[in-house]
Structure formats: structure tokens, C-alpha cells
Amino acid sequence: MTHVLLIGNGAREHAIAEAVARSSRNPRLSAFMKTNNPGIASLASEVRIGRYDAPEAIIAFAKETGAEFAVIGPEDPLSYGIVDDLAAVGIPAVGPTRALARLETSKSFTRNLLETYGIRGNPRFRNFSSIEGIETFCDELAGIVLKPDGLTGGKGVLVQGDHFQTRAEALGHCRDILKTHPGVTIEEKLEGEEFSLQCLCDGRTVVATPPVQDHKRRFIDDRGPNTGGMGSYSCPDHLLPFLDSAAVTEGLEITRKVAEAIRLETGISYKGIMYGGFMITASGVKLIEYNARFGDPEAMNILPILRTDFIDVCRAIIDGALDRLEIVFEKKATVCKYVVPVGYGLPQDHRDAASTSSRIEIDAVPGARLYYSSIDQRPDGLYMTSSRAIGVVGIADSLEEAERTAESAVSAIRGPVDHRPDIGTEPLIRKRIQHMKMIRKEHIG
Ligand code: AMP
Ligand code: GLY
């Protein structure tokens, strides 16, 4: 029996739970969740509901259930140092210690790390802890991006053209940020197409999983406000339509060097997921940011097609043995579409309040996988809350077929719900390819 403790309560963690449950290593799953996810609960032998910032409760649960190791889904418990707390009672984890989770929680830490160790991929940037010098630096940049230092729940990055227009506005934002954060990183705005490269790291060996493209904007054609991610796709060749194998290798090489740099810098081995948010630009692959965990939705693209036993993968990460494990992903296309309440992602006063606490009904959905996110199981059925409700994943030999599978499953979910019908479709993918062509042409020309 392999007893695994999972921390987390979203669709990403539902996909992790399923990967554990699929293992042939006689798995027994216990789940520590902030809210009760019925999908995870159905796969777990024990469930505990509690707060991620209360390590005593998590440790007590881990000891009671006899966890052999833990898998940490979201960033919050990582940033609170749950991996350190678990290590103190002899329970190893797939996930970095608090100091190493700075890769995600501190934008300045990561930018400095790349610079100090001469790793390519940084845009022009500078870190500021006061307003002094910000105006001059902004004047040197063609486009400005502002990043508060510290975890911001994915909503803290401000991009010129999207969130503000002028330099004066940028300065105003910096003043506000510095009131609530220890610093702000200011960087050059990059142009290109983004991709997520989720890598497994045991401290020395780094293994890439298939690249995925996420869709942050709330509405069709990449319009509307940014969200946690409305859906994502991956391709059977483990590349993306605008991304060749050289670019994927470049992202992996950067991540390998960062894993080494972080070990040299801190003296600690990074054991967990290094999810690089990269952008392919006219001048190669650039690093947007690292996350210290799987992506949500991107975990739902890669875990269902992982052929290697997930428990073996976790053990190899913990034991520093990734170089001795063959990690295989099926050559399949995946399309994930998030079903959300119609009011999701909109400002409070534009929200149809009723939709965010409505009941939904799910008809039979042959062929697709459903991963529950913010879903509340009540005696009379499933209810949505204010956030993303269900990740619907189609898996097939071609992107077209995977998209169709996901789409037909989405239409089987009834209630005041919405999704992005364009994710994974040919017209949107063509737009991505055209976008890259245009950027390369402008660069040459
Ligand atoms: P978030 O995931 O909310 O932290 O937002 C990060 C997003 O900001 C990325 O997905 C990019 O779209 C954007 N972004 C961050 N840094 C840059 C940059 N240097 N150039 C252009 N866009 C950026
Ligand atoms: N897909 C964005 C994230 O997980 O941060």
C-alpha cells in the first residue's frame, strides 16, 4: 500500500488524485482540502477540510493517516512552508520548500537568479523597493509590465495596453503597489505567443512534460478580463502549432539551468514541479514567470496522458531518481475547457449573482473527462460557487477530435454556465500561427 497525501481542492488536484488512483502501486489517497471537492472526495479514503495556513492541522492529518509522502497542488501551502513542516516530521513531498517556492512567490528572486547565473530568457528588468528611479527606467522601455513582489493570486501583473496605457499611470500603479508590497519588478513588455512548460525536477534532473497553451482571457477571441485560465490544449506531437522542438528544448534548457542555479544559491535541491510560463518571441524563448506547481488548467492536459505510473514519478522526484525513470506521455491531443458560472471573472456589479450559486445538472458525457473545481455537493445536487466549476477534457488522436469531444461534453452540463467555444479550434490556432509570423516579419523587417 502506498499512502499519498494530497493537498488542494481544485480541478488540478482532481486530476492529480485521478493519476494517483490509476497507479498500480496499491494507492491509498487522503486529501486535505480548503473546501470539499466531491471529485477528489470520491477518490480518497480520508478527507479533511481545513485551512492551508494552519500547518498543525495538515501535519496532524498526515500523521493520523500515515502518509508516506505528500503532493502539494496549489501555491498557497507552498508559500506558507508546508513542505518544510512535513519534512520536520519525516514526510517528504512533491513540492519545493518555502525558500525554493520563491521561484513563484518572488518575481525579483527569479529574475535575479537568471541574471546572476547568466541564464538567458530574461527580458530587460529592474527591481525597485521605492519609487526612486522608476520614472527614468520606464522611459527606457517601449512597453511596460509591472509585477508586485509576493504572491498575488495570479491577478497582480499589470501590462501596458491591457491594464493601463500611459507612463504616468504606470507610476501611479507603482506607488500603490509599494504601499502593500515590499517591491515591484518592472520589465520590458514582450510580444509573442505564450506556452506553459511544466517540468518535473528531482533537484538535479529536469524532465519536460508536453507543452500546453492556456487561455487567460474570459471571452471568445481573447477578449475581456484575465482569469485563472479558461482552458488549454496540447498536441499529439508534444509541440504546439506555433512552437517547434528547438523552442521546447530552449525552455527545458533554461529550466535545467535554473534548477542548478537555485541549488547553488540556496544549497537545497528543488523537488517538485517547475512550471515555466514562456513566450516565444522574434528573438527566441523568453521567461515570463515560474510557478512552483502544476498549472490549472494545464495539469488536466498532461496528467491524463501520462503513461508512466504517477506514484513512480513522485517517488523518483523525492528520491532524486528521475534520471532512472522513463517518463512517457501518450501521443494524443488534449483540449480542456473550463465550464464557469456566467458571472465568472466579471466585476462584482456586472455579475449575475444567482449564477454563482446555481445548481447544475450533468447528463452522461461519453468520452470526455470531468474534473471538478469549485463545486459544492449538496443533498439535492451539485452547486457552483463564484469560481471555475468544471474542467472538461477531450483526449483524441487529433486536436479537432479532442475539441469536439470536449465541446459535446460541455453541452451536457446544464445551468447558468458559460465556456470558451473557441479554445482548441482551427480558427483560433490559425490566429496564433499568423501572430507569430507577423512578429517574426516585423522583426526582420
Ligand atoms: P498572471 O498569470 O496573472 O501573473 O499574469 C501574467 C501574465 O502577464 C502573463 O501570462 C503574460 O500574459 C503577462 N506578462 C507578464 N510578463 C510579461 C512581459 N514581460 N511581457 C508581456 N507580457 C507579460
Ligand atoms: N494556468 C495558469 C496557472 O496555473 O497559473
XYZ file of C-alpha atoms and ligand atoms in Angstrom:
473
model
C 0.000 0.000 0.000
C 1.312 3.452 -0.924
C -0.292 6.127 1.170
C -0.354 9.527 -0.536
C -1.473 12.809 1.000
C -2.835 15.310 -1.489
C -3.175 18.959 -0.511
C -5.508 21.048 -2.652
C -9.117 21.230 -3.721
C -9.338 22.302 -7.385
C -9.635 20.628 -10.767
C -5.826 20.421 -10.967
C -5.876 18.389 -7.743
C -8.772 16.269 -9.030
C -6.515 15.362 -11.978
C -3.650 14.612 -9.549
C -5.981 12.459 -7.430
C -7.020 10.547 -10.525
C -3.371 9.978 -11.503
C -2.714 8.591 -8.007
C -5.832 6.419 -8.128
C -4.736 4.994 -11.526
C -1.433 3.771 -10.085
C -0.737 0.076 -9.907
C 1.213 0.603 -6.652
C -1.831 -0.100 -4.486
C -2.505 3.564 -3.708
C -4.409 4.926 -0.755
C -5.236 8.609 -1.018
C -6.016 11.079 1.720
C -6.914 14.645 0.821
C -6.560 17.857 2.801
C -8.835 20.442 1.181
C -9.944 24.002 1.795
C -13.407 23.126 0.511
C -14.876 19.726 -0.130
C -14.277 18.791 -3.777
C -16.657 15.903 -4.476
C -14.446 14.629 -7.312
C -11.407 14.297 -5.061
C -13.515 13.034 -2.148
C -14.823 10.198 -4.322
C -11.245 9.002 -4.910
C -9.943 9.480 -1.371
C -10.113 7.158 1.617
C -9.936 10.061 4.069
C -10.730 13.712 3.667
C -10.066 16.637 5.983
C -11.310 20.170 5.426
C -9.139 22.963 6.785
C -7.022 25.999 6.068
C -3.789 25.938 4.123
C -2.218 28.442 6.505
C -2.764 26.128 9.513
C 0.141 23.680 9.252
C -0.652 21.955 12.566
C -3.932 20.629 11.172
C -2.266 19.387 7.992
C 0.568 17.720 9.893
C -1.855 16.080 12.331
C -3.865 14.697 9.400
C -0.702 13.490 7.642
C 0.420 11.632 10.763
C -3.014 10.172 11.533
C -3.370 8.801 8.040
C 0.201 7.507 7.867
C 1.115 9.430 4.711
C 4.258 8.148 3.020
C 4.635 11.337 1.008
C 2.610 14.406 0.065
C 1.770 16.053 -3.243
C 1.069 19.756 -2.983
C -1.300 21.136 -5.625
C -1.641 24.909 -5.164
C 0.885 27.649 -4.422
C -0.562 28.873 -1.110
C 0.517 25.946 1.093
C 3.934 26.006 -0.622
C 4.352 29.677 0.152
C 3.368 29.062 3.802
C 6.117 26.437 4.035
C 4.086 23.228 4.317
C 6.913 21.227 2.695
C 9.302 22.343 5.462
C 6.710 21.423 8.107
C 6.135 17.987 6.595
C 9.884 17.383 6.314
C 10.235 18.181 10.019
C 8.036 15.152 10.819
C 9.760 12.936 8.256
C 7.212 13.163 5.434
C 8.751 14.068 2.069
C 6.809 15.972 -0.577
C 6.471 16.640 -4.264
C 6.768 20.398 -3.984
C 9.531 22.822 -3.031
C 10.349 24.171 0.429
C 9.303 27.698 1.269
C 12.672 29.153 0.322
C 12.556 27.465 -3.093
C 8.915 28.345 -3.721
C 10.240 31.907 -4.061
C 10.706 30.869 -7.662
C 6.973 31.606 -7.904
C 6.299 33.915 -4.983
C 9.062 36.421 -5.680
C 9.362 37.747 -9.206
C 12.535 39.617 -8.262
C 14.164 36.461 -6.831
C 13.690 34.618 -10.116
C 14.772 37.480 -12.360
C 17.893 38.000 -10.208
C 18.658 34.279 -10.247
C 18.688 34.187 -14.051
C 20.803 37.307 -14.205
C 23.333 36.212 -11.563
C 23.864 32.816 -13.171
C 23.948 34.156 -16.727
C 20.876 32.205 -17.843
C 19.216 33.564 -20.964
C 15.482 34.227 -21.103
C 15.069 37.394 -19.021
C 13.524 40.464 -20.621
C 15.046 43.814 -19.614
C 14.032 44.337 -15.988
C 14.815 46.083 -12.721
C 13.592 45.594 -9.174
C 12.547 48.598 -7.118
C 11.748 48.911 -3.427
C 10.943 52.624 -3.637
C 9.618 54.985 -6.292
C 13.082 56.435 -6.878
C 14.390 55.748 -10.373
C 11.178 54.153 -11.645
C 10.264 57.021 -13.951
C 13.683 57.041 -15.643
C 13.636 53.271 -16.132
C 10.101 53.334 -17.584
C 11.276 55.953 -20.091
C 13.792 53.439 -21.423
C 11.159 50.768 -22.188
C 8.963 50.577 -25.290
C 6.269 48.750 -23.300
C 5.985 48.340 -19.546
C 4.975 45.433 -17.303
C 4.623 45.831 -13.520
C 4.948 42.874 -11.152
C 4.336 43.232 -7.436
C 6.728 41.144 -5.340
C 4.938 38.383 -3.426
C 2.025 36.084 -4.199
C -0.846 37.975 -5.756
C -3.223 35.170 -6.647
C -2.339 35.481 -10.326
C -4.028 38.854 -10.620
C -1.267 41.209 -9.750
C 0.670 41.635 -13.004
C -0.157 44.868 -14.844
C 0.583 45.053 -18.561
C 0.697 48.289 -20.558
C -2.022 48.290 -23.204
C -4.135 45.867 -21.141
C -4.326 47.287 -17.635
C -3.020 50.805 -18.133
C -1.945 52.999 -21.024
C 0.446 55.757 -20.079
C 3.731 56.033 -18.170
C 2.026 58.366 -15.685
C -0.481 55.614 -14.961
C 2.376 53.124 -14.544
C 3.937 55.408 -11.973
C 0.646 55.713 -10.084
C 0.298 51.910 -10.024
C 3.860 51.556 -8.725
C 3.102 53.939 -5.857
C 0.043 51.833 -4.951
C 1.930 48.545 -5.219
C 4.728 49.807 -2.985
C 2.184 50.637 -0.261
C 1.246 46.960 0.069
C 4.259 45.048 -1.281
C 7.971 45.119 -0.405
C 8.903 45.746 -4.016
C 7.935 45.884 -7.637
C 9.696 44.401 -10.643
C 9.421 46.498 -13.789
C 10.143 44.840 -17.075
C 10.014 45.278 -20.803
C 6.772 44.107 -22.418
C 7.437 41.121 -24.676
C 5.470 40.292 -27.812
C 4.800 36.733 -28.861
C 2.841 33.593 -28.049
C 2.816 32.120 -24.569
C 3.233 28.462 -23.682
C 3.381 26.506 -20.448
C 6.203 24.028 -19.969
C 5.568 22.029 -16.806
C 8.791 20.289 -15.813
C 9.427 17.623 -13.195
C 12.529 18.217 -11.082
C 14.265 15.983 -8.509
C 16.935 18.546 -7.661
C 19.291 17.542 -10.473
C 17.349 16.014 -13.327
C 14.674 18.044 -15.090
C 12.123 16.354 -17.357
C 9.705 18.301 -19.536
C 6.089 17.297 -19.978
C 4.274 18.198 -23.240
C 3.905 21.970 -23.770
C 0.430 23.394 -23.319
C -1.204 26.683 -24.269
C -3.554 28.257 -21.734
C -6.215 30.909 -22.479
C -6.396 33.551 -19.789
C -8.989 35.872 -21.248
C -12.560 35.370 -20.194
C -14.242 35.645 -23.595
C -14.049 34.310 -27.126
C -11.222 35.714 -29.312
C -9.124 36.534 -26.241
C -11.362 39.389 -25.175
C -12.373 40.510 -21.700
C -10.647 40.379 -18.353
C -7.884 37.950 -17.411
C -8.983 34.898 -15.451
C -7.254 31.966 -13.783
C -7.415 30.261 -17.200
C -10.467 29.364 -19.314
C -8.972 26.302 -20.964
C -5.937 24.871 -22.687
C -4.763 22.417 -25.318
C -1.813 20.208 -26.184
C -0.902 18.393 -29.403
C -0.139 14.757 -30.268
C 3.427 15.618 -31.374
C 4.110 17.229 -27.969
C 4.800 20.555 -29.687
C 2.392 23.402 -30.377
C 1.280 24.682 -33.779
C 3.495 27.786 -33.405
C 6.280 26.070 -31.465
C 8.997 23.765 -32.803
C 11.118 21.296 -30.899
C 14.065 23.732 -30.733
C 11.894 26.180 -28.780
C 10.697 23.472 -26.387
C 14.316 22.400 -25.859
C 15.241 26.031 -25.168
C 12.544 26.253 -22.467
C 13.771 22.982 -20.949
C 17.418 24.137 -21.043
C 16.534 27.362 -19.239
C 14.675 25.322 -16.608
C 17.620 22.921 -16.171
C 19.954 25.831 -15.571
C 17.508 27.448 -13.156
C 17.238 24.168 -11.180
C 21.017 24.102 -10.884
C 21.237 27.802 -10.051
C 18.645 27.551 -7.295
C 20.579 24.639 -5.741
C 23.837 26.576 -5.843
C 22.152 29.685 -4.496
C 20.265 28.067 -1.586
C 22.075 24.772 -1.017
C 18.710 22.963 -1.262
C 17.506 20.644 -4.025
C 14.273 21.637 -5.729
C 11.948 18.628 -5.685
C 8.690 19.286 -7.416
C 7.208 20.968 -10.439
C 8.905 23.866 -12.205
C 6.246 25.252 -14.471
C 7.775 27.808 -16.781
C 5.454 30.331 -18.359
C 7.402 31.129 -21.506
C 6.849 33.323 -24.522
C 8.212 32.570 -27.961
C 9.272 35.910 -29.388
C 11.081 37.056 -32.516
C 14.317 36.775 -30.554
C 13.754 33.331 -29.088
C 12.201 31.914 -25.933
C 11.763 34.315 -23.019
C 10.742 33.580 -19.465
C 7.545 35.250 -18.281
C 7.469 33.584 -14.872
C 7.917 30.335 -12.974
C 5.276 28.604 -10.929
C 6.241 26.075 -8.285
C 3.340 23.721 -9.064
C 1.344 22.255 -11.921
C -0.792 24.686 -13.898
C -4.527 24.879 -13.576
C -5.881 24.038 -16.207
C -2.608 22.707 -17.701
C -2.336 19.758 -15.274
C -5.528 18.416 -16.870
C -3.783 18.297 -20.257
C -0.776 16.284 -19.198
C -1.705 14.039 -16.268
C -4.437 12.087 -18.090
C -1.975 11.178 -20.867
C 0.883 10.226 -18.520
C 1.582 6.541 -19.132
C 4.311 6.143 -16.509
C 2.917 5.295 -13.092
C 2.378 8.618 -11.281
C 3.455 7.173 -7.927
C 6.755 6.095 -9.519
C 7.150 9.648 -10.841
C 6.524 11.108 -7.369
C 8.973 8.696 -5.748
C 11.626 9.474 -8.372
C 11.219 13.221 -7.705
C 11.577 12.653 -3.954
C 14.477 10.156 -4.237
C 16.435 12.110 -6.860
C 15.997 9.257 -9.328
C 14.295 10.912 -12.295
C 17.290 10.049 -14.484
C 16.473 6.365 -13.993
C 12.777 6.530 -14.845
C 11.395 6.585 -18.347
C 8.584 9.110 -18.415
C 6.133 8.539 -21.227
C 3.170 10.549 -22.399
C 0.646 9.288 -24.925
C 0.890 10.882 -28.354
C -2.607 12.342 -28.012
C -4.171 15.754 -28.390
C -5.945 17.202 -25.360
C -8.402 20.082 -25.126
C -9.554 21.374 -21.745
C -12.469 23.787 -21.475
C -13.496 25.248 -18.177
C -17.217 25.447 -17.518
C -17.757 28.559 -15.397
C -20.732 30.420 -13.923
C -21.842 33.079 -16.425
C -20.793 35.756 -13.937
C -17.255 34.371 -13.546
C -14.430 36.854 -13.997
C -16.714 39.881 -14.224
C -16.635 42.817 -11.820
C -18.971 42.303 -8.878
C -21.540 44.835 -10.136
C -21.754 43.135 -13.551
C -22.244 39.684 -12.102
C -25.437 37.773 -12.304
C -25.291 36.881 -8.615
C -27.650 33.957 -8.998
C -25.381 32.144 -11.456
C -22.568 31.828 -8.975
C -24.586 29.716 -6.554
C -26.730 27.822 -9.017
C -27.385 24.163 -9.309
C -26.084 22.427 -12.393
C -27.048 19.140 -13.915
C -24.761 16.877 -15.843
C -26.041 14.477 -18.474
C -23.975 11.467 -19.478
C -20.785 12.583 -21.245
C -19.235 9.632 -23.019
C -15.606 10.091 -23.982
C -14.704 13.219 -22.025
C -13.230 13.582 -18.555
C -14.650 15.947 -15.991
C -12.512 17.463 -13.274
C -14.369 19.297 -10.524
C -13.162 22.655 -9.351
C -15.435 24.980 -7.344
C -18.315 22.574 -6.993
C -20.332 22.063 -3.874
C -22.108 18.754 -3.374
C -25.370 19.334 -1.510
C -28.078 16.777 -0.714
C -30.112 17.884 -3.733
C -27.266 18.052 -6.261
C -24.190 19.902 -7.466
C -23.908 23.666 -6.992
C -21.437 26.144 -8.440
C -19.682 28.784 -6.379
C -18.201 32.011 -7.745
C -15.179 30.427 -9.430
C -14.405 27.997 -12.271
C -16.697 24.990 -11.897
C -15.621 22.013 -14.018
C -12.645 21.325 -16.287
C -13.880 19.298 -19.247
C -11.150 17.431 -21.111
C -11.319 15.786 -24.517
C -8.494 13.426 -25.476
C -8.089 12.112 -29.024
C -5.667 11.432 -31.863
C -6.210 14.893 -33.352
C -6.840 18.338 -31.890
C -10.035 18.600 -33.921
C -11.442 15.422 -32.426
C -10.325 16.313 -28.883
C -12.010 19.704 -29.250
C -15.223 18.103 -30.467
C -15.225 15.651 -27.556
C -14.745 18.470 -25.041
C -17.410 20.613 -26.712
C -20.040 17.875 -26.684
C -19.367 17.194 -23.008
C -19.668 20.904 -22.207
C -23.103 20.971 -23.786
C -24.162 18.170 -21.449
C -23.675 20.451 -18.442
C -26.872 22.383 -17.844
C -27.344 25.518 -15.750
C -26.349 29.213 -15.971
C -22.909 28.268 -17.275
C -20.502 29.586 -19.868
C -17.276 28.447 -21.528
C -14.994 29.445 -24.410
C -16.131 27.576 -27.519
C -13.080 28.792 -29.469
C -10.376 27.024 -27.425
C -8.662 24.338 -29.495
C -10.497 25.270 -32.703
C -8.800 25.725 -36.059
C -9.587 29.462 -36.487
C -8.041 30.381 -33.128
C -4.977 28.219 -33.766
C -4.573 29.797 -37.206
C -4.624 33.196 -35.498
C -1.787 32.113 -33.189
C 0.311 30.947 -36.140
C -0.383 34.195 -38.038
C 0.506 36.232 -34.967
C 3.933 34.574 -34.748
C 4.520 35.016 -38.490
C 3.722 38.721 -38.192
C 6.018 39.192 -35.208
C 8.915 37.461 -36.985
C 8.330 39.516 -40.130
C 8.268 42.788 -38.192
C 11.489 41.746 -36.508
C 13.261 41.109 -39.811
C 11.749 43.921 -41.402
P -0.506 36.312 -14.133
O -0.508 34.893 -14.602
O -1.827 36.897 -13.827
O 0.580 36.565 -13.151
O -0.167 37.196 -15.398
C 0.958 37.023 -16.021
C 0.652 37.430 -17.414
O 1.149 38.730 -17.650
C 1.356 36.520 -18.370
O 0.603 35.393 -18.667
C 1.562 37.438 -19.560
O 0.408 37.433 -20.352
C 1.706 38.790 -18.933
N 3.119 39.178 -18.828
C 3.921 39.016 -17.765
N 5.171 39.475 -18.023
C 5.158 39.931 -19.293
C 6.143 40.539 -20.145
N 7.389 40.798 -19.737
N 5.756 40.866 -21.387
C 4.486 40.668 -21.815
N 3.530 40.093 -21.055
C 3.847 39.735 -19.802
N -2.606 28.431 -15.918
C -2.124 29.422 -15.057
C -1.662 28.967 -13.754
O -1.839 27.831 -13.359
O -1.059 29.769 -13.058
